[in-house]
């Protein structure tokens, strides 16, 4: 497959469109048409998990219920991700537009933005936007209201069932699935939980059409997405780029000339060493040759001055604190991985113990209750396997 | 309507199960026992421990069998290499946060983690020990329950028990991640929180993290002291469960062997709480009638319904949760405490022993009885009425320790005096039993006739429904009870404190239709008490209940007021029910407590 | 004098008594009192008909529902990877020096509490911190001294 160069896109933050007009047009379409457009566009959830958005809306739309909810997941907590903050700061009406669209499609009359505590400073601005939005709702004759629900500091609440538990006044612990929120969500009612960015793209698809969206990116990973670039880079910031780029192109554009690894997808993502840059694409699995890595958009670059042991240790500290603690593999596993690499570094355990820890991380991936515990193995295994010497010496 | 069936393959065997069946249940139906720790039949599904993971064709992860419904076409492996490896890792992790001092653990050999660790050949050295020094501090503040965090595997069975079955929530999960643990409000000592000491958490704890506070050594000490006269009483529910500690299947009555074993252990007098249960009925039935008279005839503002007071977990519950409604609770002491007050007064005199040399021990299916015995007001004899309370489990341990081959023991009888009992007393052990016993007596007191139920078996108050109700019409009453002529006596029975709250809520809003309510703190009543053998589940409790009712049927005397020793006691000492001596020795008051 | 539990009453009146209102209520009380005391937790539990242990369990789950007494201004320095790489530890040292307290402590005048937190979403502008709700980014040891100085004015 021919290598794709980085293709910058300007959809999310573009100002050359009126949300109200996009919405007014969309509301003239039959619901099925909107679902069809979303499915055809190939849009997948931009929070990281990558569930097809059209299918999610369809499931919720088909549920029979007197009450349904739309929740915008703005509990952005993945290390290295800051795109949702930027979106809510600059184009929150597009987010609300996406929620309104979802309301129209599914029949939900109530929506929430679950905003992480760390973004409280956005509240005054968002409240003003909500006033404008609610006026539109009246004008467009859509019975839909959105309110803010504040988080209180828990990374795991980015997991949709934890988020719902939290809104219900409980500890933000992931639920057993099935059932899924589209049938049994907030207060037991059908609920669509979408990431901030995903909601904006639903609006953008209404604007440019499914075909044009699909024309961007690559097979299986269509469209564009926002990347939060940080670490050893002279160009830290937010960039909207077509899906499917290789890490080589990415590093060429954003690296400082000395990149030894890129962490794709934050602490829960994968660490890719320099030798794999050219064969690694950003996208969902299946569509591309070589390695495809999905991401919620966190791209952290490490140059050769960085100790990957310290990087991994920082991640494990993070998981150890942010695990909800209810399931064994995640609660105990995170502690064992962190203590394990410390013991090896100090020489208290043989370097062979790394193999036991790798096996443990694999067990966590297979048996943890939710995505948090399952994904600890991603960074752990990719760092330990690629930078084994740094773990020992 | 026919149930939709789901077809799947488990370990190569095609099977079908009704829609909604979990993989755990489906495997069980195929005679495959998938290991579990956080799962308990009495509780909602948690899916926390992940020990029950299984492999499903085409799935990226290993789902927890307890929390995953069987789906059409699933191909499930319960013992594949991947599954074995994962389970072994998970058990290793649990062991790494668990104090592995099994030799000093009360639950050794009855610990679910120990069993699985052994089955899976867990090497203690693989993972790093995560326990901190403070984890080893055992909370022994409560008279009844010991909490040892170093043995907690965070399965949350206790949390769910306390919330779902008991609606108390004394224990909950706090913090998250590595700091997550199960504890009380702000880590307060167990003695200072809303804990009712019912011990249901103990019965469901898979390890030794929650145990009853043991008094085994103190009991041995007393038995070994030649100065002391040690009397022991055994509660009705003990005799239908003790066998489980000593090699019998659930539901076997071991009354005679138990009496023999107690004598063997060296108790000076082996007596029966059942005697006091009959006495309780005498007092309680008359209190009910007295309340009705004062309400209906004298127009006094007497709280009706009256509620039973035999279950100390229930008493502590209402003291914490509904302190404004303590007036509804019968002032009768529980049988244990009536027994205790008499043992060191009437009984001591009768056998000619100085009460200060009597050590009064009771064997109870209950952990809350330990708390009850230590309530400050329980010293009407002039001494602490009951000195030491042990559970059915502790007695089982003592019998084993003494090297007694229990199954080979010849049946023995209780000693006299205070060893006689009736079928009415025996059924105290099952939910509804106190009500049934009280009705057998109250009805007869009022009408002069036996209760109008076949074979004295008051079926409507029996069974395992959470709240049951019944009505008995009082007709052709004796002249002194004429005010009750035609009255339909409405009664209710609730077991488990969640059900008790339901009944209480009606009282709070002033909408309770009943005259008399029996409450037992523990699901199924005392047979499911917090001191009973582990494990517990609905099936086991049902078998114990059946044994209780069989015991009743086999008794010659089945009504409390016909217990010859009780009759003698009134004649000789108490005078009459609710008389002055009764009032002093057999009745009590309650304490308002905080809800924190 | 205000009654001790008035913050709880106000919060419950504002947000409601249903289970789903628990987080907003706890957040409100925390904002009013800067932390949640034992009596706040048990008052909330009593007002909302929940168990105290349970409300404690919920509150302790969330990082920003402080259960210990805090200063009037809480400084949360990000400790996650991007900020760590850009020198978050130097920022912490500068703050400790400027405030004369260690991490986790509160100044004797009750003005500041110094804490760490996980990623606050300013990875491209690290090191970053929050003082109460306000983010501060691209920090240098000199800059944090100035910021503290402003709060001290």
PDB file of N, CA and C in Angstrom, chain A residues 153-156 171 173 176-178 319-333 335-336 339-340 343 349 353 356-357 359-360 362-370 374, chain B residues 45-50 53 59-63 67-69 71 82 85-86 88-90 93-94 96-97 125-130 153-154 156 172-180:
ATOM      1  N   UNK A 153     -13.116  13.752  39.811  1.00  0.00           N
ATOM      2  CA  UNK A 153     -11.762  13.244  39.811  1.00  0.00           C
ATOM      3  C   UNK A 153     -11.692  11.741  39.907  1.00  0.00           C
ATOM      4  N   UNK A 154     -11.857  11.075  38.770  1.00  0.00           N
ATOM      5  CA  UNK A 154     -11.711   9.623  38.702  1.00  0.00           C
ATOM      6  C   UNK A 154     -11.571   9.273  37.225  1.00  0.00           C
ATOM      7  N   UNK A 155     -10.359   8.882  36.848  1.00  0.00           N
ATOM      8  CA  UNK A 155     -10.066   8.531  35.449  1.00  0.00           C
ATOM      9  C   UNK A 155     -11.015   7.465  34.931  1.00  0.00           C
ATOM     10  N   UNK A 156     -11.322   6.489  35.790  1.00  0.00           N
ATOM     11  CA  UNK A 156     -12.116   5.343  35.337  1.00  0.00           C
ATOM     12  C   UNK A 156     -13.522   5.759  34.902  1.00  0.00           C
ATOM     13  N   UNK A 171     -20.126   4.997  43.524  1.00  0.00           N
ATOM     14  CA  UNK A 171     -18.727   4.935  43.172  1.00  0.00           C
ATOM     15  C   UNK A 171     -18.643   4.643  41.682  1.00  0.00           C
ATOM     16  N   UNK A 173     -17.661   2.691  39.478  1.00  0.00           N
ATOM     17  CA  UNK A 173     -17.136   1.362  39.177  1.00  0.00           C
ATOM     18  C   UNK A 173     -17.816   0.805  37.937  1.00  0.00           C
ATOM     19  N   UNK A 176     -20.904  -4.848  34.975  1.00  0.00           N
ATOM     20  CA  UNK A 176     -20.785  -6.036  34.144  1.00  0.00           C
ATOM     21  C   UNK A 176     -21.547  -5.788  32.853  1.00  0.00           C
ATOM     22  N   UNK A 177     -20.950  -6.215  31.739  1.00  0.00           N
ATOM     23  CA  UNK A 177     -21.630  -6.062  30.456  1.00  0.00           C
ATOM     24  C   UNK A 177     -21.662  -7.410  29.741  1.00  0.00           C
ATOM     25  N   UNK A 178     -22.738  -7.778  29.027  1.00  0.00           N
ATOM     26  CA  UNK A 178     -23.975  -7.029  28.910  1.00  0.00           C
ATOM     27  C   UNK A 178     -24.726  -6.950  30.245  1.00  0.00           C
ATOM     28  N   UNK A 319      -2.035   4.063  36.987  1.00  0.00           N
ATOM     29  CA  UNK A 319      -3.059   3.008  37.002  1.00  0.00           C
ATOM     30  C   UNK A 319      -3.339   2.507  38.410  1.00  0.00           C
ATOM     31  N   UNK A 320      -2.294   2.426  39.201  1.00  0.00           N
ATOM     32  CA  UNK A 320      -2.464   1.930  40.558  1.00  0.00           C
ATOM     33  C   UNK A 320      -3.426   2.820  41.339  1.00  0.00           C
ATOM     34  N   UNK A 321      -3.333   4.124  41.073  1.00  0.00           N
ATOM     35  CA  UNK A 321      -4.236   5.069  41.743  1.00  0.00           C
ATOM     36  C   UNK A 321      -5.610   5.100  41.114  1.00  0.00           C
ATOM     37  N   UNK A 322      -5.656   4.972  39.798  1.00  0.00           N
ATOM     38  CA  UNK A 322      -6.916   5.232  39.112  1.00  0.00           C
ATOM     39  C   UNK A 322      -7.766   3.983  38.885  1.00  0.00           C
ATOM     40  N   UNK A 323      -7.215   2.815  39.131  1.00  0.00           N
ATOM     41  CA  UNK A 323      -8.027   1.599  39.087  1.00  0.00           C
ATOM     42  C   UNK A 323      -9.166   1.778  40.089  1.00  0.00           C
ATOM     43  N   UNK A 324     -10.350   1.313  39.720  1.00  0.00           N
ATOM     44  CA  UNK A 324     -11.442   1.470  40.688  1.00  0.00           C
ATOM     45  C   UNK A 324     -11.220   0.528  41.868  1.00  0.00           C
ATOM     46  N   UNK A 325     -10.477  -0.542  41.628  1.00  0.00           N
ATOM     47  CA  UNK A 325     -10.135  -1.450  42.721  1.00  0.00           C
ATOM     48  C   UNK A 325     -11.078  -2.612  42.898  1.00  0.00           C
ATOM     49  N   UNK A 326     -12.162  -2.654  42.133  1.00  0.00           N
ATOM     50  CA  UNK A 326     -13.112  -3.732  42.417  1.00  0.00           C
ATOM     51  C   UNK A 326     -12.646  -5.090  41.892  1.00  0.00           C
ATOM     52  N   UNK A 327     -11.996  -5.155  40.741  1.00  0.00           N
ATOM     53  CA  UNK A 327     -11.634  -6.488  40.257  1.00  0.00           C
ATOM     54  C   UNK A 327     -10.167  -6.814  40.543  1.00  0.00           C
ATOM     55  N   UNK A 328      -9.934  -8.077  40.817  1.00  0.00           N
ATOM     56  CA  UNK A 328      -8.616  -8.524  41.261  1.00  0.00           C
ATOM     57  C   UNK A 328      -7.492  -8.220  40.260  1.00  0.00           C
ATOM     58  N   UNK A 329      -7.673  -8.595  38.990  1.00  0.00           N
ATOM     59  CA  UNK A 329      -6.533  -8.431  38.080  1.00  0.00           C
ATOM     60  C   UNK A 329      -6.041  -6.985  38.043  1.00  0.00           C
ATOM     61  N   UNK A 330      -6.956  -6.043  38.036  1.00  0.00           N
ATOM     62  CA  UNK A 330      -6.561  -4.652  37.910  1.00  0.00           C
ATOM     63  C   UNK A 330      -6.043  -4.110  39.244  1.00  0.00           C
ATOM     64  N   UNK A 331      -6.818  -4.316  40.311  1.00  0.00           N
ATOM     65  CA  UNK A 331      -6.415  -3.772  41.619  1.00  0.00           C
ATOM     66  C   UNK A 331      -5.051  -4.309  42.053  1.00  0.00           C
ATOM     67  N   UNK A 332      -4.900  -5.620  42.029  1.00  0.00           N
ATOM     68  CA  UNK A 332      -3.660  -6.206  42.528  1.00  0.00           C
ATOM     69  C   UNK A 332      -2.598  -6.229  41.442  1.00  0.00           C
ATOM     70  N   UNK A 333      -3.053  -6.489  40.218  1.00  0.00           N
ATOM     71  CA  UNK A 333      -2.100  -6.576  39.120  1.00  0.00           C
ATOM     72  C   UNK A 333      -1.291  -5.298  38.950  1.00  0.00           C
ATOM     73  N   UNK A 335      -0.495  -3.072  41.116  1.00  0.00           N
ATOM     74  CA  UNK A 335       0.481  -2.951  42.200  1.00  0.00           C
ATOM     75  C   UNK A 335       1.658  -3.902  41.973  1.00  0.00           C
ATOM     76  N   UNK A 336       1.347  -5.111  41.524  1.00  0.00           N
ATOM     77  CA  UNK A 336       2.409  -6.095  41.321  1.00  0.00           C
ATOM     78  C   UNK A 336       3.339  -5.684  40.191  1.00  0.00           C
ATOM     79  N   UNK A 339       5.526  -2.778  41.618  1.00  0.00           N
ATOM     80  CA  UNK A 339       6.501  -3.287  42.594  1.00  0.00           C
ATOM     81  C   UNK A 339       7.484  -4.236  41.926  1.00  0.00           C
ATOM     82  N   UNK A 340       6.988  -4.961  40.941  1.00  0.00           N
ATOM     83  CA  UNK A 340       7.828  -5.929  40.242  1.00  0.00           C
ATOM     84  C   UNK A 340       8.969  -5.249  39.501  1.00  0.00           C
ATOM     85  N   UNK A 343      11.490  -3.973  41.922  1.00  0.00           N
ATOM     86  CA  UNK A 343      12.317  -5.033  42.518  1.00  0.00           C
ATOM     87  C   UNK A 343      13.398  -5.489  41.541  1.00  0.00           C
ATOM     88  N   UNK A 349      14.825  -8.913  42.402  1.00  0.00           N
ATOM     89  CA  UNK A 349      14.264 -10.005  41.598  1.00  0.00           C
ATOM     90  C   UNK A 349      15.116 -10.137  40.348  1.00  0.00           C
ATOM     91  N   UNK A 353      12.154 -12.312  36.047  1.00  0.00           N
ATOM     92  CA  UNK A 353      10.835 -11.978  36.618  1.00  0.00           C
ATOM     93  C   UNK A 353      10.021 -11.116  35.650  1.00  0.00           C
ATOM     94  N   UNK A 356       7.501 -13.217  34.077  1.00  0.00           N
ATOM     95  CA  UNK A 356       6.312 -13.449  34.915  1.00  0.00           C
ATOM     96  C   UNK A 356       5.383 -12.242  34.845  1.00  0.00           C
ATOM     97  N   UNK A 357       5.993 -11.054  34.874  1.00  0.00           N
ATOM     98  CA  UNK A 357       5.167  -9.841  34.851  1.00  0.00           C
ATOM     99  C   UNK A 357       4.475  -9.676  33.497  1.00  0.00           C
ATOM    100  N   UNK A 359       3.512 -12.093  31.642  1.00  0.00           N
ATOM    101  CA  UNK A 359       2.399 -13.045  31.663  1.00  0.00           C
ATOM    102  C   UNK A 359       1.249 -12.483  32.488  1.00  0.00           C
ATOM    103  N   UNK A 360       1.616 -11.870  33.599  1.00  0.00           N
ATOM    104  CA  UNK A 360       0.587 -11.261  34.441  1.00  0.00           C
ATOM    105  C   UNK A 360      -0.164 -10.180  33.668  1.00  0.00           C
ATOM    106  N   UNK A 362      -0.648 -10.014  30.570  1.00  0.00           N
ATOM    107  CA  UNK A 362      -1.528 -10.687  29.613  1.00  0.00           C
ATOM    108  C   UNK A 362      -2.795 -11.180  30.315  1.00  0.00           C
ATOM    109  N   UNK A 363      -2.640 -11.717  31.506  1.00  0.00           N
ATOM    110  CA  UNK A 363      -3.820 -12.149  32.271  1.00  0.00           C
ATOM    111  C   UNK A 363      -4.730 -10.961  32.587  1.00  0.00           C
ATOM    112  N   UNK A 364      -4.115  -9.831  32.917  1.00  0.00           N
ATOM    113  CA  UNK A 364      -4.927  -8.636  33.178  1.00  0.00           C
ATOM    114  C   UNK A 364      -5.721  -8.246  31.942  1.00  0.00           C
ATOM    115  N   UNK A 365      -5.057  -8.353  30.795  1.00  0.00           N
ATOM    116  CA  UNK A 365      -5.718  -7.994  29.537  1.00  0.00           C
ATOM    117  C   UNK A 365      -6.909  -8.911  29.276  1.00  0.00           C
ATOM    118  N   UNK A 366      -6.755 -10.175  29.639  1.00  0.00           N
ATOM    119  CA  UNK A 366      -7.797 -11.156  29.348  1.00  0.00           C
ATOM    120  C   UNK A 366      -8.927 -11.147  30.374  1.00  0.00           C
ATOM    121  N   UNK A 367      -8.624 -10.750  31.604  1.00  0.00           N
ATOM    122  CA  UNK A 367      -9.606 -11.026  32.656  1.00  0.00           C
ATOM    123  C   UNK A 367     -10.118  -9.801  33.410  1.00  0.00           C
ATOM    124  N   UNK A 368      -9.510  -8.638  33.209  1.00  0.00           N
ATOM    125  CA  UNK A 368      -9.996  -7.476  33.961  1.00  0.00           C
ATOM    126  C   UNK A 368     -11.420  -7.146  33.536  1.00  0.00           C
ATOM    127  N   UNK A 369     -12.136  -6.515  34.449  1.00  0.00           N
ATOM    128  CA  UNK A 369     -13.561  -6.293  34.219  1.00  0.00           C
ATOM    129  C   UNK A 369     -13.824  -5.234  33.149  1.00  0.00           C
ATOM    130  N   UNK A 370     -12.941  -4.232  33.058  1.00  0.00           N
ATOM    131  CA  UNK A 370     -13.220  -3.166  32.090  1.00  0.00           C
ATOM    132  C   UNK A 370     -11.972  -2.817  31.310  1.00  0.00           C
ATOM    133  N   UNK A 374      -7.837  -3.944  31.378  1.00  0.00           N
ATOM    134  CA  UNK A 374      -7.422  -4.707  30.195  1.00  0.00           C
ATOM    135  C   UNK A 374      -6.301  -4.009  29.445  1.00  0.00           C
TER     136      UNK A 374
ATOM    137  N   UNK B  45     -25.084 -10.400  41.712  1.00  0.00           N
ATOM    138  CA  UNK B  45     -23.834 -10.745  41.025  1.00  0.00           C
ATOM    139  C   UNK B  45     -22.873  -9.568  41.068  1.00  0.00           C
ATOM    140  N   UNK B  46     -21.619  -9.861  41.375  1.00  0.00           N
ATOM    141  CA  UNK B  46     -20.628  -8.782  41.427  1.00  0.00           C
ATOM    142  C   UNK B  46     -19.652  -8.868  40.262  1.00  0.00           C
ATOM    143  N   UNK B  47     -19.142 -10.060  40.008  1.00  0.00           N
ATOM    144  CA  UNK B  47     -18.145 -10.183  38.934  1.00  0.00           C
ATOM    145  C   UNK B  47     -16.837  -9.505  39.273  1.00  0.00           C
ATOM    146  N   UNK B  48     -16.455  -9.513  40.536  1.00  0.00           N
ATOM    147  CA  UNK B  48     -15.273  -8.785  40.987  1.00  0.00           C
ATOM    148  C   UNK B  48     -14.006  -9.599  41.004  1.00  0.00           C
ATOM    149  N   UNK B  49     -14.102 -10.834  41.513  1.00  0.00           N
ATOM    150  CA  UNK B  49     -12.862 -11.556  41.804  1.00  0.00           C
ATOM    151  C   UNK B  49     -12.220 -12.086  40.531  1.00  0.00           C
ATOM    152  N   UNK B  50     -13.018 -12.386  39.540  1.00  0.00           N
ATOM    153  CA  UNK B  50     -12.577 -12.870  38.223  1.00  0.00           C
ATOM    154  C   UNK B  50     -12.006 -14.284  38.270  1.00  0.00           C
ATOM    155  N   UNK B  53     -13.380 -16.944  35.494  1.00  0.00           N
ATOM    156  CA  UNK B  53     -13.288 -16.679  34.055  1.00  0.00           C
ATOM    157  C   UNK B  53     -13.290 -17.981  33.247  1.00  0.00           C
ATOM    158  N   UNK B  59     -14.132 -14.789  21.492  1.00  0.00           N
ATOM    159  CA  UNK B  59     -14.093 -13.628  22.402  1.00  0.00           C
ATOM    160  C   UNK B  59     -12.640 -13.211  22.618  1.00  0.00           C
ATOM    161  N   UNK B  60     -12.441 -11.914  22.671  1.00  0.00           N
ATOM    162  CA  UNK B  60     -11.111 -11.345  22.849  1.00  0.00           C
ATOM    163  C   UNK B  60     -10.636 -11.526  24.287  1.00  0.00           C
ATOM    164  N   UNK B  61     -11.599 -11.563  25.218  1.00  0.00           N
ATOM    165  CA  UNK B  61     -11.256 -11.653  26.635  1.00  0.00           C
ATOM    166  C   UNK B  61     -11.895 -12.890  27.249  1.00  0.00           C
ATOM    167  N   UNK B  62     -11.495 -13.216  28.456  1.00  0.00           N
ATOM    168  CA  UNK B  62     -12.113 -14.327  29.184  1.00  0.00           C
ATOM    169  C   UNK B  62     -13.196 -13.745  30.092  1.00  0.00           C
ATOM    170  N   UNK B  63     -14.453 -13.981  29.785  1.00  0.00           N
ATOM    171  CA  UNK B  63     -15.502 -13.383  30.614  1.00  0.00           C
ATOM    172  C   UNK B  63     -15.670 -14.113  31.943  1.00  0.00           C
ATOM    173  N   UNK B  67     -21.055 -13.581  35.675  1.00  0.00           N
ATOM    174  CA  UNK B  67     -21.701 -12.342  35.243  1.00  0.00           C
ATOM    175  C   UNK B  67     -22.040 -12.330  33.764  1.00  0.00           C
ATOM    176  N   UNK B  68     -21.833 -13.452  33.100  1.00  0.00           N
ATOM    177  CA  UNK B  68     -22.065 -13.476  31.660  1.00  0.00           C
ATOM    178  C   UNK B  68     -23.224 -14.402  31.316  1.00  0.00           C
ATOM    179  N   UNK B  69     -24.238 -13.885  30.672  1.00  0.00           N
ATOM    180  CA  UNK B  69     -25.360 -14.748  30.297  1.00  0.00           C
ATOM    181  C   UNK B  69     -24.966 -15.681  29.154  1.00  0.00           C
ATOM    182  N   UNK B  71     -25.215 -17.228  25.715  1.00  0.00           N
ATOM    183  CA  UNK B  71     -25.738 -16.674  24.469  1.00  0.00           C
ATOM    184  C   UNK B  71     -25.761 -17.757  23.411  1.00  0.00           C
ATOM    185  N   UNK B  82      -5.518 -21.585  28.737  1.00  0.00           N
ATOM    186  CA  UNK B  82      -5.606 -20.154  28.980  1.00  0.00           C
ATOM    187  C   UNK B  82      -6.383 -19.852  30.268  1.00  0.00           C
ATOM    188  N   UNK B  85      -4.309 -20.858  33.342  1.00  0.00           N
ATOM    189  CA  UNK B  85      -3.239 -19.900  33.571  1.00  0.00           C
ATOM    190  C   UNK B  85      -3.789 -18.627  34.212  1.00  0.00           C
ATOM    191  N   UNK B  86      -4.894 -18.146  33.642  1.00  0.00           N
ATOM    192  CA  UNK B  86      -5.474 -16.893  34.150  1.00  0.00           C
ATOM    193  C   UNK B  86      -5.942 -17.059  35.590  1.00  0.00           C
ATOM    194  N   UNK B  88      -4.915 -19.146  37.783  1.00  0.00           N
ATOM    195  CA  UNK B  88      -3.767 -19.293  38.674  1.00  0.00           C
ATOM    196  C   UNK B  88      -3.148 -17.929  38.967  1.00  0.00           C
ATOM    197  N   UNK B  89      -3.040 -17.095  37.945  1.00  0.00           N
ATOM    198  CA  UNK B  89      -2.511 -15.743  38.162  1.00  0.00           C
ATOM    199  C   UNK B  89      -3.398 -14.958  39.128  1.00  0.00           C
ATOM    200  N   UNK B  90      -4.685 -15.040  38.909  1.00  0.00           N
ATOM    201  CA  UNK B  90      -5.613 -14.267  39.742  1.00  0.00           C
ATOM    202  C   UNK B  90      -5.548 -14.741  41.194  1.00  0.00           C
ATOM    203  N   UNK B  93      -2.514 -13.428  42.734  1.00  0.00           N
ATOM    204  CA  UNK B  93      -2.666 -12.020  43.098  1.00  0.00           C
ATOM    205  C   UNK B  93      -3.420 -11.890  44.418  1.00  0.00           C
ATOM    206  N   UNK B  94      -4.496 -12.661  44.550  1.00  0.00           N
ATOM    207  CA  UNK B  94      -5.285 -12.584  45.787  1.00  0.00           C
ATOM    208  C   UNK B  94      -4.440 -13.006  46.987  1.00  0.00           C
ATOM    209  N   UNK B  96      -1.357 -12.653  47.257  1.00  0.00           N
ATOM    210  CA  UNK B  96      -0.339 -11.633  47.535  1.00  0.00           C
ATOM    211  C   UNK B  96      -0.873 -10.480  48.377  1.00  0.00           C
ATOM    212  N   UNK B  97      -2.175 -10.302  48.430  1.00  0.00           N
ATOM    213  CA  UNK B  97      -2.713  -9.246  49.292  1.00  0.00           C
ATOM    214  C   UNK B  97      -3.436  -9.850  50.505  1.00  0.00           C
ATOM    215  N   UNK B 125       5.461 -17.468  46.526  1.00  0.00           N
ATOM    216  CA  UNK B 125       6.618 -16.612  46.279  1.00  0.00           C
ATOM    217  C   UNK B 125       6.515 -15.829  44.977  1.00  0.00           C
ATOM    218  N   UNK B 126       5.582 -16.198  44.110  1.00  0.00           N
ATOM    219  CA  UNK B 126       5.572 -15.540  42.797  1.00  0.00           C
ATOM    220  C   UNK B 126       5.437 -14.030  42.936  1.00  0.00           C
ATOM    221  N   UNK B 127       4.388 -13.606  43.568  1.00  0.00           N
ATOM    222  CA  UNK B 127       4.161 -12.165  43.626  1.00  0.00           C
ATOM    223  C   UNK B 127       4.637 -11.597  44.963  1.00  0.00           C
ATOM    224  N   UNK B 128       4.853 -10.285  44.938  1.00  0.00           N
ATOM    225  CA  UNK B 128       5.392  -9.614  46.114  1.00  0.00           C
ATOM    226  C   UNK B 128       4.267  -9.410  47.141  1.00  0.00           C
ATOM    227  N   UNK B 129       4.559  -9.666  48.389  1.00  0.00           N
ATOM    228  CA  UNK B 129       3.554  -9.487  49.445  1.00  0.00           C
ATOM    229  C   UNK B 129       3.188  -8.010  49.553  1.00  0.00           C
ATOM    230  N   UNK B 130       1.908  -7.724  49.432  1.00  0.00           N
ATOM    231  CA  UNK B 130       1.478  -6.326  49.397  1.00  0.00           C
ATOM    232  C   UNK B 130       1.000  -5.816  50.754  1.00  0.00           C
ATOM    233  N   UNK B 153     -10.189 -10.231  50.867  1.00  0.00           N
ATOM    234  CA  UNK B 153      -9.860 -10.308  49.441  1.00  0.00           C
ATOM    235  C   UNK B 153     -10.770  -9.393  48.618  1.00  0.00           C
ATOM    236  N   UNK B 154     -11.434  -8.476  49.263  1.00  0.00           N
ATOM    237  CA  UNK B 154     -12.244  -7.437  48.586  1.00  0.00           C
ATOM    238  C   UNK B 154     -13.317  -8.007  47.656  1.00  0.00           C
ATOM    239  N   UNK B 156     -16.313  -8.309  48.479  1.00  0.00           N
ATOM    240  CA  UNK B 156     -17.497  -7.504  48.794  1.00  0.00           C
ATOM    241  C   UNK B 156     -18.749  -8.329  49.090  1.00  0.00           C
ATOM    242  N   UNK B 172     -18.675  -0.926  53.968  1.00  0.00           N
ATOM    243  CA  UNK B 172     -18.734  -0.537  52.564  1.00  0.00           C
ATOM    244  C   UNK B 172     -17.329  -0.450  52.007  1.00  0.00           C
ATOM    245  N   UNK B 173     -17.266  -0.215  50.716  1.00  0.00           N
ATOM    246  CA  UNK B 173     -15.969  -0.109  50.053  1.00  0.00           C
ATOM    247  C   UNK B 173     -15.534   1.343  50.082  1.00  0.00           C
ATOM    248  N   UNK B 174     -14.285   1.584  50.446  1.00  0.00           N
ATOM    249  CA  UNK B 174     -13.806   2.960  50.408  1.00  0.00           C
ATOM    250  C   UNK B 174     -12.545   3.084  49.560  1.00  0.00           C
ATOM    251  N   UNK B 175     -12.295   4.307  49.142  1.00  0.00           N
ATOM    252  CA  UNK B 175     -11.167   4.646  48.269  1.00  0.00           C
ATOM    253  C   UNK B 175     -11.162   3.783  47.015  1.00  0.00           C
ATOM    254  N   UNK B 176     -10.125   3.953  46.225  1.00  0.00           N
ATOM    255  CA  UNK B 176     -10.058   3.147  45.005  1.00  0.00           C
ATOM    256  C   UNK B 176      -8.628   2.699  44.765  1.00  0.00           C
ATOM    257  N   UNK B 177      -8.474   1.952  43.668  1.00  0.00           N
ATOM    258  CA  UNK B 177      -7.147   1.484  43.300  1.00  0.00           C
ATOM    259  C   UNK B 177      -6.507   0.678  44.414  1.00  0.00           C
ATOM    260  N   UNK B 178      -5.206   0.926  44.592  1.00  0.00           N
ATOM    261  CA  UNK B 178      -4.463   0.160  45.587  1.00  0.00           C
ATOM    262  C   UNK B 178      -4.975   0.427  47.004  1.00  0.00           C
ATOM    263  N   UNK B 179      -5.612   1.561  47.208  1.00  0.00           N
ATOM    264  CA  UNK B 179      -6.091   1.915  48.554  1.00  0.00           C
ATOM    265  C   UNK B 179      -7.484   1.377  48.852  1.00  0.00           C
ATOM    266  N   UNK B 180      -8.125   0.800  47.844  1.00  0.00           N
ATOM    267  CA  UNK B 180      -9.498   0.343  48.032  1.00  0.00           C
ATOM    268  C   UNK B 180      -9.546  -0.708  49.132  1.00  0.00           C
TER     269      UNK B 180
END
